Amino acid sequence: MPFCLHNYRFFVKLNSNRTLPCPIRHARFTSLSVQSRATISSEPAMASNSVRVAAAQMTSINDLAANFATCSRLVKEAVAERAKLVCFPESFSFIADKDGESVNIAEPLDGPIMQQYCSLARESGIWLSLGGFQERGSDDEHLRNTHVIIDDCGSIRSSYSKIHLFDVDVPGGRVYKESSFTEPGKDIVSVDSPVGRLGLSVCYDLRFPELYQQLRFQHEAQILLVPSAFTKITGQAHWEILLRARAIETQCYVIAAAQAGEHNDKRESYGDTLIIDPWGTVVGRLPDRISTGIAVADIDFSLIDSVRAKIPIAKQRKPIDFWKATSL
């Protein structure tokens, strides 16, 4: 099944049972295994055989229009950097100031809010990862925390509803009860893209490595997306450690777009948007942990192949039945 492309050099084939309602322009298919190298946003040149991604950092507020304006500006920056995919953090479109606001503004994926972002992707010719959209739930009191992937034609390619909800008493902080207004998801989701096979997650999912093991070994993910709004306290303690661990143990790239700074009087996010390679090395990072901007890196498929070949955990890991039969 083809992508809708704008002079892309590298592509992957998608499942044949899916179709896309837009034509291919100036495109050809080739192998996913290419020579490339990791880079960071301070390097202006991109190797001809690499695929570039961007991860956005922002401070969303309870103003849909203002947040869309910020996202639009960051998309322009990503396009200028020749990125093929730009990833936004959890709650990119809205962060509530008062209880109940998020549920009140929640919409279906074909509603006007998400359609704005579909138009932005189409007009900019870039794929968007929109992590943590307030999708309308099954009743008036609940929403779904939904990670949405939009292609460069403005079509929604896939969506994932957050499985692990943030019901936590943060040490030295406030008590959170995401399950009081959010329905948990049930499905593990991956999707092919021009930058590789993406494994979808949202924020608190990061603490549950079995999800990422499934994405890597059952869904063949190459890039794990972790859009987040970590609290300042938990972020200082655990953010980078958890992200690097997920990259190392799955041998995948990890792209973690983050909310940053003070959203209102009650809520502050840690920030520190990161792109991490399969060896656990940070290859993309903003110079300021709480500034608004983008981190940029090139996806190196040869590095994925090399790491997986030299440390062949996919062949060495034990099946679930082994652990069930083992006496502990």
Short mmCIF file of C-alpha atoms in Angstrom, two decimals, residues 78-265:
data_model
loop_
_atom_site.label_atom_id
_atom_site.label_comp_id
_atom_site.label_asym_id
_atom_site.label_seq_id
_atom_site.Cartn_x
_atom_site.Cartn_y
_atom_site.Cartn_z
CA ALA A 78 10.44 20.84 11.54
CA VAL A 79 9.73 21.25 7.82
CA ALA A 80 12.61 23.73 7.57
CA GLU A 81 14.85 21.07 9.15
CA ARG A 82 13.61 18.59 6.49
CA ALA A 83 12.04 16.26 9.05
CA LYS A 84 9.57 13.67 7.72
CA LEU A 85 7.81 13.22 11.08
CA VAL A 86 7.30 15.64 13.96
CA CYS A 87 6.14 14.32 17.34
CA PHE A 88 4.12 16.39 19.81
CA PRO A 89 3.70 15.77 23.54
CA GLU A 90 0.75 14.49 25.51
CA SER A 91 -2.07 17.06 25.79
CA PHE A 92 -0.57 19.08 22.93
CA SER A 93 -3.93 20.66 22.07
CA PHE A 94 -5.23 21.43 25.58
CA ILE A 95 -4.27 21.29 29.25
CA ALA A 96 -7.10 22.03 31.63
CA ASP A 97 -7.00 24.74 34.25
CA LYS A 98 -10.04 23.43 36.13
CA ASP A 99 -11.53 20.00 36.81
CA GLY A 100 -13.88 18.88 34.06
CA GLU A 101 -12.50 21.13 31.31
CA SER A 102 -10.77 18.32 29.44
CA VAL A 103 -13.93 16.21 29.30
CA ASN A 104 -15.97 19.20 28.19
CA ILE A 105 -13.75 19.95 25.19
CA ALA A 106 -13.25 16.29 24.20
CA GLU A 107 -14.22 15.47 20.61
CA PRO A 108 -14.27 12.44 18.30
CA LEU A 109 -11.30 12.08 15.97
CA ASP A 110 -13.36 13.36 13.06
CA GLY A 111 -14.27 16.52 14.99
CA PRO A 112 -13.06 20.06 14.15
CA ILE A 113 -10.08 20.08 16.54
CA MET A 114 -8.36 17.04 15.06
CA GLN A 115 -9.35 18.08 11.55
CA GLN A 116 -7.35 21.27 12.06
CA TYR A 117 -4.27 19.17 12.69
CA CYS A 118 -5.06 16.95 9.70
CA SER A 119 -5.12 20.08 7.55
CA LEU A 120 -1.84 21.24 9.11
CA ALA A 121 -0.17 17.95 8.19
CA ARG A 122 -1.53 18.03 4.65
CA GLU A 123 -0.62 21.67 4.01
CA SER A 124 2.86 21.21 5.49
CA GLY A 125 3.56 17.86 3.79
CA ILE A 126 4.71 16.16 7.00
CA TRP A 127 3.62 13.28 9.23
CA LEU A 128 2.41 14.18 12.74
CA SER A 129 2.50 12.17 15.95
CA LEU A 130 -0.08 13.77 18.23
CA GLY A 131 0.25 12.16 21.62
CA GLY A 132 -2.50 12.51 24.16
CA PHE A 133 -5.53 14.00 22.41
CA GLN A 134 -8.74 14.35 24.41
CA GLU A 135 -10.94 12.00 22.42
CA ARG A 136 -14.59 11.78 23.44
CA GLY A 137 -15.27 8.69 25.54
CA SER A 138 -18.24 6.33 25.72
CA ASP A 139 -20.18 8.67 28.03
CA ASP A 140 -20.30 12.36 28.93
CA GLU A 141 -18.06 11.91 31.97
CA HIS A 142 -15.07 10.23 30.32
CA LEU A 143 -12.56 10.76 27.54
CA ARG A 144 -9.80 8.68 25.97
CA ASN A 145 -6.19 9.82 26.10
CA THR A 146 -5.45 9.06 22.46
CA HIS A 147 -2.20 9.10 20.49
CA VAL A 148 -2.96 9.89 16.84
CA ILE A 149 -0.73 9.42 13.78
CA ILE A 150 -1.53 11.61 10.75
CA ASP A 151 0.19 11.21 7.39
CA ASP A 152 1.33 13.95 5.03
CA CYS A 153 -1.97 13.79 3.14
CA GLY A 154 -3.84 14.71 6.32
CA SER A 155 -5.29 11.23 6.83
CA ILE A 156 -5.37 9.56 10.24
CA ARG A 157 -3.25 6.42 9.85
CA SER A 158 -3.62 4.99 13.34
CA SER A 159 -4.62 5.79 16.91
CA TYR A 160 -3.81 4.34 20.32
CA SER A 161 -5.68 4.92 23.57
CA LYS A 162 -3.47 5.10 26.66
CA ILE A 163 -3.59 1.81 28.56
CA HIS A 164 -1.92 2.72 31.86
CA LEU A 165 -3.66 5.64 33.58
CA PHE A 166 -1.87 8.01 35.95
CA ASP A 167 -3.41 7.24 39.35
CA VAL A 168 -0.51 8.31 41.56
CA ASP A 169 0.28 10.06 44.81
CA VAL A 170 3.42 11.93 43.76
CA PRO A 171 5.90 12.13 46.66
CA GLY A 172 6.05 15.74 47.78
CA GLY A 173 3.41 16.66 45.20
CA ARG A 174 -0.26 16.28 44.44
CA VAL A 175 -2.51 13.26 44.01
CA TYR A 176 -3.54 12.39 40.44
CA LYS A 177 -6.52 10.22 39.45
CA GLU A 178 -6.60 10.05 35.67
CA SER A 179 -9.00 7.10 35.77
CA SER A 180 -11.71 9.32 37.27
CA PHE A 181 -12.29 10.91 33.86
CA THR A 182 -10.40 8.69 31.38
CA GLU A 183 -11.22 5.31 29.87
CA PRO A 184 -8.19 3.01 29.54
CA GLY A 185 -7.29 1.57 26.16
CA LYS A 186 -7.02 -2.15 25.48
CA ASP A 187 -5.07 -2.47 22.23
CA ILE A 188 -1.35 -2.40 21.45
CA VAL A 189 -0.78 -0.34 18.30
CA SER A 190 2.03 -0.02 15.78
CA VAL A 191 2.03 1.57 12.34
CA ASP A 192 4.40 1.87 9.39
CA SER A 193 5.62 5.29 8.29
CA PRO A 194 8.29 6.81 6.03
CA VAL A 195 10.68 6.86 9.03
CA GLY A 196 10.14 3.24 10.08
CA ARG A 197 7.68 1.16 12.06
CA LEU A 198 6.30 3.18 14.97
CA GLY A 199 5.24 1.76 18.34
CA LEU A 200 2.68 3.96 20.07
CA SER A 201 2.39 4.77 23.77
CA VAL A 202 1.58 7.71 26.06
CA CYS A 203 3.43 9.06 29.12
CA TYR A 204 2.74 6.79 32.14
CA ASP A 205 2.92 3.74 29.86
CA LEU A 206 6.69 4.31 30.06
CA ARG A 207 6.81 2.64 33.48
CA PHE A 208 5.47 -0.64 32.10
CA PRO A 209 8.22 -2.29 30.02
CA GLU A 210 6.05 -5.22 28.93
CA LEU A 211 4.15 -2.89 26.57
CA TYR A 212 7.39 -1.97 24.79
CA GLN A 213 8.51 -5.58 24.72
CA GLN A 214 5.29 -6.38 22.87
CA LEU A 215 5.82 -3.50 20.47
CA ARG A 216 9.37 -4.62 19.71
CA PHE A 217 9.06 -8.40 19.57
CA GLN A 218 5.45 -8.95 18.49
CA HIS A 219 4.82 -5.80 16.43
CA GLU A 220 8.38 -5.32 15.07
CA ALA A 221 8.63 -1.66 16.06
CA GLN A 222 11.79 0.25 15.17
CA ILE A 223 10.86 3.56 16.82
CA LEU A 224 8.99 3.88 20.12
CA LEU A 225 7.00 7.08 20.59
CA VAL A 226 6.51 8.29 24.17
CA PRO A 227 4.65 11.64 24.13
CA SER A 228 4.49 12.80 27.73
CA ALA A 229 3.64 15.38 30.36
CA PHE A 230 5.79 14.11 33.24
CA THR A 231 5.51 15.96 36.53
CA LYS A 232 8.55 17.96 37.59
CA ILE A 233 9.19 15.68 40.59
CA THR A 234 8.94 12.35 38.75
CA GLY A 235 10.74 13.75 35.74
CA GLN A 236 13.76 14.82 37.76
CA ALA A 237 14.00 11.35 39.26
CA HIS A 238 13.09 8.99 36.45
CA TRP A 239 12.49 10.55 33.00
CA GLU A 240 15.78 10.03 31.18
CA ILE A 241 16.58 6.77 33.00
CA LEU A 242 13.31 5.15 31.96
CA LEU A 243 13.56 6.34 28.36
CA ARG A 244 17.12 5.11 27.91
CA ALA A 245 16.18 1.79 29.50
CA ARG A 246 13.31 1.30 27.04
CA ALA A 247 15.66 2.09 24.13
CA ILE A 248 18.35 -0.32 25.33
CA GLU A 249 16.11 -3.25 26.22
CA THR A 250 14.14 -3.07 22.96
CA GLN A 251 17.00 -1.94 20.68
CA CYS A 252 14.72 0.74 19.25
CA TYR A 253 14.91 4.46 18.79
CA VAL A 254 12.82 6.32 21.38
CA ILE A 255 11.26 9.69 20.62
CA ALA A 256 9.91 11.41 23.73
CA ALA A 257 8.18 14.72 23.09
CA ALA A 258 7.53 16.49 26.38
CA GLN A 259 5.36 19.15 27.93
CA ALA A 260 7.51 21.68 29.79
CA GLY A 261 7.13 24.41 32.38
CA GLU A 262 4.14 25.92 34.18
CA HIS A 263 0.78 25.40 32.50
CA ASN A 264 -1.21 27.08 35.27
CA ASP A 265 -1.04 27.62 39.04
#
